[in-house]
Coordinates of C-alpha atoms in Angstrom, one line a residue:
Chain A
M1 CA 86.4 -87.1 180.4
D2 CA 86.3 -90.7 179.2
K3 CA 89.4 -91.3 177.1
V4 CA 88.0 -94.3 175.2
E5 CA 84.9 -92.4 174.2
L6 CA 86.9 -89.3 173.3
I7 CA 89.2 -91.3 171.0
H8 CA 86.2 -93.0 169.4
R9 CA 84.6 -89.7 168.6
C10 CA 87.9 -88.4 167.2
R11 CA 87.8 -91.4 164.8
L12 CA 84.4 -90.4 163.7
G13 CA 85.6 -87.0 162.8
D14 CA 84.3 -85.0 165.8
E15 CA 86.3 -81.8 165.8
L16 CA 85.4 -80.9 169.3
A17 CA 86.7 -84.2 170.6
W18 CA 89.9 -83.9 168.5
E19 CA 90.4 -80.4 169.8
A20 CA 90.0 -81.6 173.4
L21 CA 92.5 -84.3 172.8
V22 CA 95.0 -81.9 171.3
R23 CA 94.6 -79.5 174.2
E24 CA 95.0 -82.3 176.8
Y25 CA 98.2 -83.6 175.3
Q26 CA 99.8 -80.6 173.6
G27 CA 101.9 -79.6 176.6
R28 CA 103.3 -83.1 176.9
V29 CA 104.0 -83.5 173.2
C30 CA 105.8 -80.1 173.2
S31 CA 107.9 -81.1 176.2
I32 CA 109.0 -84.3 174.4
A33 CA 109.8 -82.5 171.2
F34 CA 111.7 -79.8 173.1
G35 CA 113.6 -82.5 175.0
Y36 CA 114.7 -84.1 171.8
V37 CA 115.5 -81.1 169.6
G38 CA 116.4 -78.5 172.2
E39 CA 115.0 -75.5 170.3
Q40 CA 111.6 -74.0 170.9
D41 CA 110.5 -73.0 167.4
E42 CA 111.7 -76.3 166.0
A43 CA 110.0 -78.2 168.8
L44 CA 106.7 -76.3 168.1
D45 CA 106.8 -77.2 164.4
L46 CA 107.7 -80.8 165.3
A47 CA 104.8 -81.0 167.8
Q48 CA 102.4 -80.0 165.1
E49 CA 103.8 -82.7 162.9
I50 CA 103.4 -85.2 165.7
F51 CA 99.7 -84.4 166.0
V52 CA 99.1 -84.7 162.3
R53 CA 100.8 -88.1 162.5
V54 CA 98.6 -89.1 165.4
W55 CA 95.5 -88.0 163.5
N56 CA 96.5 -90.1 160.5
R57 CA 97.0 -93.1 162.7
L58 CA 94.0 -92.9 165.0
D59 CA 92.7 -96.1 163.5
Q60 CA 95.7 -97.9 164.8
V61 CA 94.9 -97.2 168.5
T62 CA 94.1 -100.7 169.6
E63 CA 94.0 -99.9 173.3
P64 CA 92.5 -96.4 173.8
E65 CA 92.9 -96.7 177.6
R66 CA 96.7 -96.7 177.0
F67 CA 96.6 -93.8 174.6
A68 CA 99.2 -91.8 176.4
G69 CA 101.9 -94.5 176.0
W70 CA 101.0 -94.9 172.3
L71 CA 101.2 -91.1 171.8
T72 CA 104.6 -91.0 173.5
A73 CA 105.9 -93.7 171.1
I74 CA 104.6 -91.8 168.1
A75 CA 106.2 -88.6 169.4
R76 CA 109.5 -90.4 170.0
N77 CA 109.6 -91.8 166.5
A78 CA 108.7 -88.5 164.9
C79 CA 111.5 -86.8 167.0
L80 CA 114.0 -89.4 165.9
D81 CA 112.9 -89.0 162.2
H82 CA 113.3 -85.3 162.6
L83 CA 116.8 -85.6 164.1
R84 CA 117.8 -87.9 161.3
R85 CA 116.6 -85.4 158.7
R86 CA 118.4 -82.6 160.6
K87 CA 121.7 -84.5 160.6
A88 CA 121.3 -85.2 156.9
R89 CA 120.9 -81.5 156.1
P90 CA 124.0 -79.5 155.2
P91 CA 125.2 -77.2 158.1
R92 CA 123.7 -73.8 158.1
Q93 CA 125.9 -70.8 157.2
D94 CA 127.2 -68.7 160.0
I95 CA 125.1 -65.7 160.7
P96 CA 127.0 -62.4 161.1
A97 CA 127.2 -61.0 164.6
E98 CA 125.2 -57.9 163.8
E99 CA 122.3 -60.0 162.4
L100 CA 122.3 -62.1 165.5
T101 CA 121.9 -59.0 167.5
N102 CA 118.9 -58.0 165.4
L103 CA 117.4 -61.5 165.7
A104 CA 117.7 -61.4 169.4
A105 CA 115.9 -58.2 169.6
H106 CA 112.7 -59.6 168.0
G107 CA 110.2 -62.0 169.6
P108 CA 110.5 -64.1 172.7
T109 CA 113.6 -66.4 172.8
P110 CA 113.4 -69.9 174.3
E111 CA 115.0 -68.4 177.4
Q112 CA 112.0 -66.1 177.8
A113 CA 109.3 -68.7 177.2
W114 CA 110.1 -72.2 178.2
L115 CA 113.3 -71.5 180.1
A116 CA 112.1 -68.9 182.5
N117 CA 114.9 -68.9 185.1
D118 CA 118.6 -69.5 185.6
R119 CA 118.2 -73.0 186.8
Q120 CA 116.0 -74.1 183.9
R121 CA 118.6 -72.6 181.5
L122 CA 121.4 -74.4 183.3
V123 CA 119.6 -77.7 183.1
H124 CA 118.8 -77.1 179.4
R125 CA 122.4 -76.4 178.5
A126 CA 123.5 -79.4 180.4
M127 CA 121.0 -81.6 178.6
Q128 CA 122.5 -80.5 175.3
Q129 CA 125.9 -81.9 176.4
L130 CA 124.5 -85.4 177.0
S131 CA 124.8 -88.2 174.5
D132 CA 121.7 -88.9 172.4
I133 CA 120.8 -92.1 174.3
N134 CA 121.3 -90.5 177.7
R135 CA 119.2 -87.4 176.7
E136 CA 116.5 -89.7 175.4
I137 CA 116.4 -91.7 178.7
I138 CA 116.2 -88.4 180.7
V139 CA 113.3 -87.2 178.6
L140 CA 111.4 -90.5 178.9
K141 CA 112.2 -91.4 182.4
D142 CA 112.9 -88.3 184.4
I143 CA 110.8 -85.7 182.5
Q144 CA 107.9 -87.8 181.3
G145 CA 108.0 -90.2 184.2
L146 CA 107.4 -93.3 182.0
P147 CA 107.9 -96.7 183.8
L148 CA 111.2 -98.4 183.1
E149 CA 109.4 -101.4 181.6
Q150 CA 107.7 -99.2 179.0
I151 CA 111.0 -97.5 178.1
A152 CA 112.7 -100.8 177.7
G153 CA 109.9 -101.9 175.3
M154 CA 110.2 -98.6 173.4
L155 CA 114.0 -98.7 173.1
D156 CA 114.0 -102.5 172.6
L157 CA 116.5 -102.9 175.4
P158 CA 116.6 -105.3 178.4
L159 CA 115.1 -103.8 181.6
G160 CA 118.4 -104.0 183.5
T161 CA 120.2 -102.1 180.8
V162 CA 117.7 -99.3 180.8
K163 CA 117.8 -99.1 184.6
S164 CA 121.6 -98.8 184.7
R165 CA 121.6 -96.4 181.8
S166 CA 119.0 -94.3 183.5
S167 CA 121.3 -94.0 186.6
R168 CA 124.3 -93.2 184.5
A169 CA 122.4 -90.6 182.5
R170 CA 121.2 -88.8 185.7
V171 CA 124.8 -88.7 187.1
E172 CA 126.1 -87.5 183.7
L173 CA 123.6 -84.7 183.7
A174 CA 124.4 -83.7 187.3
R175 CA 128.1 -83.7 186.5
A176 CA 127.4 -81.5 183.4
I177 CA 125.4 -79.1 185.6
V178 CA 128.2 -78.9 188.1
A179 CA 130.8 -78.3 185.4
L180 CA 128.7 -75.6 183.7
D181 CA 128.0 -74.0 187.0
G182 CA 131.6 -73.5 187.8
G183 CA 132.2 -76.6 190.1
P184 CA 131.2 -77.1 193.7
G185 CA 129.6 -74.0 195.2
G186 CA 128.1 -72.7 192.0
M187 CA 124.7 -71.2 191.5
G188 CA 122.8 -74.5 191.5
Q189 CA 124.5 -75.6 194.7
E190 CA 123.7 -72.4 196.5
A191 CA 120.1 -72.6 195.5
V192 CA 119.9 -76.0 197.2
S193 CA 121.9 -75.4 200.3
Chain B
M1 CA 140.2 -82.0 214.1
S2 CA 141.6 -78.8 212.6
G3 CA 141.1 -77.9 208.9
R4 CA 144.8 -78.6 208.3
D5 CA 144.5 -82.1 209.8
Q6 CA 141.4 -82.8 207.6
D7 CA 143.3 -81.7 204.5
R8 CA 146.2 -84.0 205.5
N9 CA 143.9 -86.9 206.1
R10 CA 142.1 -86.3 202.8
E11 CA 145.5 -86.3 200.9
F12 CA 146.6 -89.4 202.8
V13 CA 143.4 -91.4 201.8
R14 CA 143.7 -90.1 198.2
D15 CA 147.3 -91.3 198.0
V16 CA 146.5 -94.7 199.4
L17 CA 143.6 -95.1 197.0
A18 CA 145.8 -94.0 194.1
R19 CA 148.3 -96.8 194.9
T20 CA 145.7 -99.5 195.6
S21 CA 142.1 -99.6 194.3
G22 CA 142.0 -96.2 192.4
S23 CA 139.5 -93.3 193.1
A24 CA 136.3 -94.2 194.9
C25 CA 134.4 -91.3 193.2
D26 CA 133.1 -93.4 190.3
R27 CA 131.8 -96.0 192.6
A28 CA 130.2 -93.3 194.8
C29 CA 128.6 -91.5 191.9
G30 CA 127.2 -94.8 190.6
L31 CA 125.3 -95.1 193.8
L32 CA 124.2 -91.5 194.1
P33 CA 120.9 -92.0 192.1
D34 CA 119.8 -94.8 194.5
L35 CA 120.8 -92.6 197.5
T36 CA 118.7 -89.8 196.1
D37 CA 115.8 -92.1 195.5
G38 CA 116.2 -93.5 199.0
V39 CA 116.6 -97.1 197.9
L40 CA 120.2 -97.6 198.8
A41 CA 121.0 -100.4 201.3
S42 CA 122.0 -99.3 204.8
L43 CA 125.8 -100.1 204.6
D44 CA 126.1 -98.6 201.1
R45 CA 124.3 -95.5 202.3
Q46 CA 126.7 -95.0 205.2
L47 CA 129.7 -95.5 203.0
V48 CA 128.5 -93.1 200.3
Q49 CA 127.6 -90.5 202.9
Q50 CA 131.1 -90.9 204.5
H51 CA 132.6 -90.4 201.1
L52 CA 130.5 -87.3 200.4
E53 CA 131.7 -85.7 203.7
H54 CA 135.3 -85.8 202.4
C55 CA 134.8 -85.3 198.6
P56 CA 133.5 -81.8 197.5
G57 CA 133.2 -82.9 193.8
C58 CA 130.9 -85.8 194.6
R59 CA 129.0 -83.7 197.1
A60 CA 128.2 -81.2 194.4
V61 CA 127.0 -83.9 192.1
A62 CA 124.8 -85.3 194.9
L63 CA 123.4 -81.9 195.6
A64 CA 122.6 -81.4 191.9
L65 CA 120.9 -84.8 191.7
G66 CA 118.8 -83.8 194.7
W67 CA 117.1 -80.8 193.1
L68 CA 117.3 -82.2 189.5
G69 CA 114.6 -84.8 190.0
P70 CA 111.7 -82.3 190.8
E71 CA 113.2 -79.8 188.3
L72 CA 113.0 -82.4 185.5
A73 CA 109.6 -83.6 186.5
S74 CA 108.3 -80.1 186.4
R75 CA 109.2 -80.0 182.7
A76 CA 106.8 -82.8 181.7
V77 CA 104.3 -80.3 180.3
L78 CA 105.4 -77.2 178.3
E79 CA 102.4 -75.2 177.2
P80 CA 102.9 -74.1 173.6
G81 CA 100.9 -70.9 173.6
P82 CA 97.4 -69.8 172.4
G83 CA 97.9 -70.4 168.6
F84 CA 99.1 -74.0 168.7
T85 CA 95.8 -75.8 169.0
A86 CA 94.3 -73.7 166.2
A87 CA 97.3 -74.5 164.0
V88 CA 96.9 -78.2 164.6
M89 CA 93.2 -78.0 163.9
A90 CA 93.8 -76.2 160.6
R91 CA 96.3 -78.9 159.5
T92 CA 93.8 -81.7 160.2
S93 CA 90.6 -79.9 159.3
A94 CA 90.5 -81.2 155.7
R95 CA 90.5 -84.8 156.8
T96 CA 88.0 -84.0 159.5
A97 CA 85.6 -82.7 156.9
A98 CA 86.0 -85.8 154.9
A99 CA 85.3 -87.9 157.9
H100 CA 82.2 -85.8 158.5
E101 CA 80.9 -86.6 155.1
R102 CA 81.5 -90.2 155.6
R103 CA 79.5 -90.1 158.8
A104 CA 76.7 -88.3 157.1
R105 CA 76.6 -90.9 154.4
E106 CA 76.5 -93.7 156.9
L107 CA 73.6 -92.0 158.7
A108 CA 71.8 -91.4 155.4
A109 CA 72.2 -95.0 154.2
T110 CA 69.0 -96.9 154.8
G111 CA 69.1 -100.7 154.5
P112 CA 71.8 -102.8 153.0
G113 CA 71.0 -101.8 149.4
G114 CA 72.3 -103.8 146.4
L115 CA 75.7 -105.4 146.0
M116 CA 77.2 -102.4 144.2
D117 CA 75.9 -100.1 146.9
R118 CA 77.5 -102.1 149.6
V119 CA 80.8 -102.3 147.6
G120 CA 80.6 -98.6 147.0
R121 CA 80.1 -97.8 150.7
W122 CA 82.9 -100.1 151.6
W123 CA 85.2 -98.4 149.0
Q124 CA 84.3 -95.0 150.3
D125 CA 85.1 -96.1 153.8
R126 CA 88.5 -97.3 152.7
V127 CA 89.2 -94.1 150.8
L128 CA 88.2 -91.8 153.6
R129 CA 90.2 -93.6 156.3
P130 CA 92.9 -91.2 157.5
G131 CA 95.8 -93.5 156.5
F132 CA 94.4 -94.3 153.0
A133 CA 96.7 -92.0 151.1
L134 CA 99.8 -93.5 152.7
Q135 CA 98.5 -97.1 152.2
A136 CA 97.6 -96.4 148.6
A137 CA 101.0 -94.9 147.9
Y138 CA 102.7 -97.8 149.5
A139 CA 100.6 -100.4 147.5
A140 CA 101.2 -98.5 144.2
T141 CA 104.9 -98.5 144.9
V142 CA 105.0 -102.2 145.5
V143 CA 102.9 -102.8 142.3
L144 CA 105.2 -100.6 140.3
V145 CA 108.3 -102.4 141.5
L146 CA 106.8 -105.8 140.8
L147 CA 105.8 -104.7 137.3
T148 CA 109.1 -103.1 136.3
A149 CA 112.0 -103.7 138.6
T150 CA 112.4 -107.5 139.2
P151 CA 114.1 -110.0 136.9
V152 CA 110.7 -111.6 136.1
S153 CA 108.7 -108.4 135.8
P154 CA 106.5 -108.3 132.6
L155 CA 107.4 -104.6 132.0
R156 CA 111.1 -104.8 133.1
G157 CA 113.1 -102.1 131.3
A158 CA 110.0 -99.9 130.8
P159 CA 111.3 -96.9 132.8
R160 CA 114.6 -96.9 130.9
V161 CA 112.9 -97.0 127.5
A162 CA 110.3 -94.3 128.5
L163 CA 113.1 -92.1 129.8
A164 CA 115.0 -92.5 126.5
V165 CA 112.0 -91.6 124.4
F166 CA 111.1 -88.5 126.5
S167 CA 114.7 -87.3 126.6
A168 CA 115.3 -87.9 122.9
G169 CA 112.6 -85.6 121.6
P170 CA 110.2 -86.2 118.6
E171 CA 113.0 -85.8 116.0
A172 CA 114.9 -88.8 117.3
L173 CA 113.2 -91.5 115.2
P174 CA 115.7 -94.3 116.1
V175 CA 114.8 -94.0 119.7
V176 CA 111.1 -94.3 118.9
N177 CA 111.8 -97.3 116.7
E178 CA 113.6 -98.9 119.6
A179 CA 110.7 -98.1 121.9
S180 CA 108.2 -99.6 119.4
T181 CA 110.2 -102.7 119.1
W182 CA 110.4 -103.0 122.8
L183 CA 106.6 -102.5 123.0
A184 CA 106.0 -105.2 120.5
D185 CA 108.2 -107.6 122.4
R186 CA 106.4 -106.9 125.6
T187 CA 103.1 -107.2 123.9
D188 CA 104.1 -110.6 122.6
E189 CA 105.2 -111.7 126.0
A190 CA 102.1 -110.4 127.7
T191 CA 99.9 -112.0 125.1
S192 CA 101.5 -115.4 125.5
T193 CA 101.3 -115.1 129.2
L194 CA 97.7 -114.2 129.1
V195 CA 96.9 -117.1 126.7
A196 CA 98.6 -119.6 128.9
D197 CA 96.9 -118.2 132.0
A198 CA 93.5 -118.1 130.3
R199 CA 94.0 -121.7 129.1
A200 CA 94.8 -122.8 132.6
R201 CA 91.8 -121.0 134.0
A202 CA 89.5 -122.4 131.3
D203 CA 90.7 -125.9 132.0
R204 CA 90.0 -125.4 135.7
A205 CA 86.5 -124.1 135.0
G206 CA 85.8 -127.0 132.7
S207 CA 84.8 -124.7 129.9
S208 CA 85.4 -125.2 126.2
L209 CA 88.4 -123.3 125.1
A210 CA 87.4 -123.5 121.5
D211 CA 84.0 -121.9 122.3
R212 CA 85.6 -119.1 124.2
G213 CA 88.2 -118.6 121.5
A214 CA 85.5 -118.5 118.8
R215 CA 83.4 -116.0 120.7
S216 CA 86.2 -113.5 121.3
A217 CA 88.1 -114.1 118.0
P218 CA 86.7 -111.0 116.1
E219 CA 87.6 -108.6 119.0
R220 CA 91.0 -110.2 119.4
A221 CA 91.7 -109.7 115.7
R222 CA 90.6 -106.1 116.0
C223 CA 92.9 -105.6 119.0
A224 CA 95.9 -107.2 117.1
G225 CA 95.2 -105.0 114.1
A226 CA 95.0 -101.9 116.1
V227 CA 98.3 -102.8 117.8
G228 CA 99.9 -103.3 114.4
H229 CA 98.6 -100.0 113.2
A230 CA 99.9 -98.3 116.3
L231 CA 103.4 -99.8 115.7
T232 CA 103.3 -98.7 112.1
N233 CA 102.3 -95.2 113.0
L234 CA 104.9 -95.0 115.8
R235 CA 107.7 -96.0 113.3
A236 CA 106.4 -93.3 110.9
G237 CA 106.4 -90.7 113.6
R238 CA 102.6 -90.2 113.5
F239 CA 102.3 -90.1 117.3
G240 CA 98.7 -88.8 117.4
D241 CA 97.4 -91.6 115.1
A242 CA 99.4 -94.1 117.1
G243 CA 97.8 -92.9 120.4
Q244 CA 94.3 -93.4 118.8
D245 CA 95.3 -96.9 117.7
I246 CA 96.4 -97.8 121.1
L247 CA 93.1 -96.6 122.6
D248 CA 91.3 -98.8 120.0
A249 CA 93.5 -101.7 120.9
L250 CA 92.7 -101.3 124.6
H251 CA 89.0 -101.1 123.9
A252 CA 89.0 -104.2 121.7
G253 CA 91.1 -106.0 124.2
R254 CA 88.8 -105.3 127.0
T255 CA 85.8 -106.5 125.0
A256 CA 87.6 -109.7 124.0
W257 CA 88.5 -110.3 127.6
T258 CA 84.9 -109.9 128.6
L259 CA 83.7 -112.2 125.9
W260 CA 86.3 -114.8 126.8
W261 CA 85.2 -115.0 130.4
T262 CA 81.4 -114.9 129.8
T263 CA 80.2 -118.3 130.7
H264 CA 76.9 -118.2 128.7
P265 CA 77.0 -117.1 125.1
A266 CA 73.4 -115.8 125.4
N267 CA 74.7 -113.1 127.7
N268 CA 77.3 -111.9 125.3
G269 CA 75.4 -109.0 123.9

C-alpha cells in the first residue's frame, strides 16, 4: 500500500485509511511503549495516547515517505512525557499480599501475553535494571533497529557518543542477564550452548 | 595441560594483571559487541577469544550477547490484541467526522463565491484542522499573558482584582469600590491609548481628525455616559443595572469606532 497516498487520505478524514495505518503500526508503537514503561497495561494505554497524538499532528508530516521515523519520534516523546508524569506522581500505597494474590488470579498478566517464555521474562527483568538512557538506546537501536544516525538526531547526541553508548548498553544488559540468571552456566547460557 | 595446571596458570595471570595493568575483563567486554557483530579487527578478535577461553564471566556475557541480538529484534512488534484498533478509532472518530464534514463542504462548494464565502471556508478549514484546539489554546494563553501579566500590559492587575471581587461576596462593598476605581483607571488608560493610536492612524491616512471626531462624538459621549452610570451603579451595589450600562457602553463604543474609521461620511448610515 502506498504510504504517501495512505497518509494523504488519513488527512482528509478517511477512516479506512486511518484504520489501516493504525493496524500497520500498532505493534511497533506498543513495543516502543512497552520498552519504555515496562508494564503491559500501562503500555497499551500509552500506545493509544500516541496514536491520538499522531492523529492530531498528521498535518505536520512533511515527508510521508519517512513516516515511520516521524512516528517513532512522536512515540518516544510521548513515552518520555509519560515517564515524567509517572515520576511526579506520589508513590502508590503498598497492596496487601492477599489482594495481590487475588489480582494475579484474574486476567492475563504481562508474563502470559507479551512475555511468553522464560528467556523473554529474563530479558525484560534485565531491561528494568538498565539506566534510562541505556534502556532507551536498547529500545531504539536493538529492538526497533533504527540507524545510529537517526538515533543521534533524535537524542541530539554526536554519532560517536551514540555508538559507544549503544555498545555499553548491550554489555550492561548482557551482564544484568548473567547476574539474574545466576552467573555463568545459568538458564540463558544453557539455552545457547 | 591438566585442570589443576590451568587453574594455576589462570591465577598466575590474574595476579600479574592485578599488579600491573589491572583486570582485562572491562577491555574485553568493551570489544564483545563488535565481536558479536563480526566487525572486530583480526588481532583484537584473537585477543578477545583467547581471553574468553580463560574467563568464564566474560564468556557468559559473550554468550548472552550472542542470543540477545535476535531476541531483542524479535520484540520490535508486540501485537496489542483485538480491541486495540477499535479503541483508537473510537478516540479519534469525533475528529474524523469533523474532517468528513469539511471534505463534504469542499466538494459541495461551487466556484470561488464572494469574499465572505472564501473567508468563511478558510476559517472553517482552520477550525477543523486536527491541531486547531491546541493552537487556539496556545494563542489564547499568549494573548491573556500579554494583556494581564507583563509590566506594560493594559489590563495588568486584572486577575488579582477579579479574584478579590469574587472572593469578597456581594456584601463587601469596599472591594467593589476598589474594583470600580481600578476599572475607571484602566478605562482612562485605554481611552488615552486608543486616542493616541487613532490620531496616529488618522495622520497616516491623511484624513481629517476633526471630521472623524465630529462624526463619532455623539456615540462617544453616549459610551462615556454609560461607563459613568456603570461606575455609579457599581458603587451603589446595583450590579444588574451596572451590567446593562456596561453593555450599552460597549455597543456605543463599537458604533463610535465604526464611525471613526468610516472614510466617507455618506456611508455612515
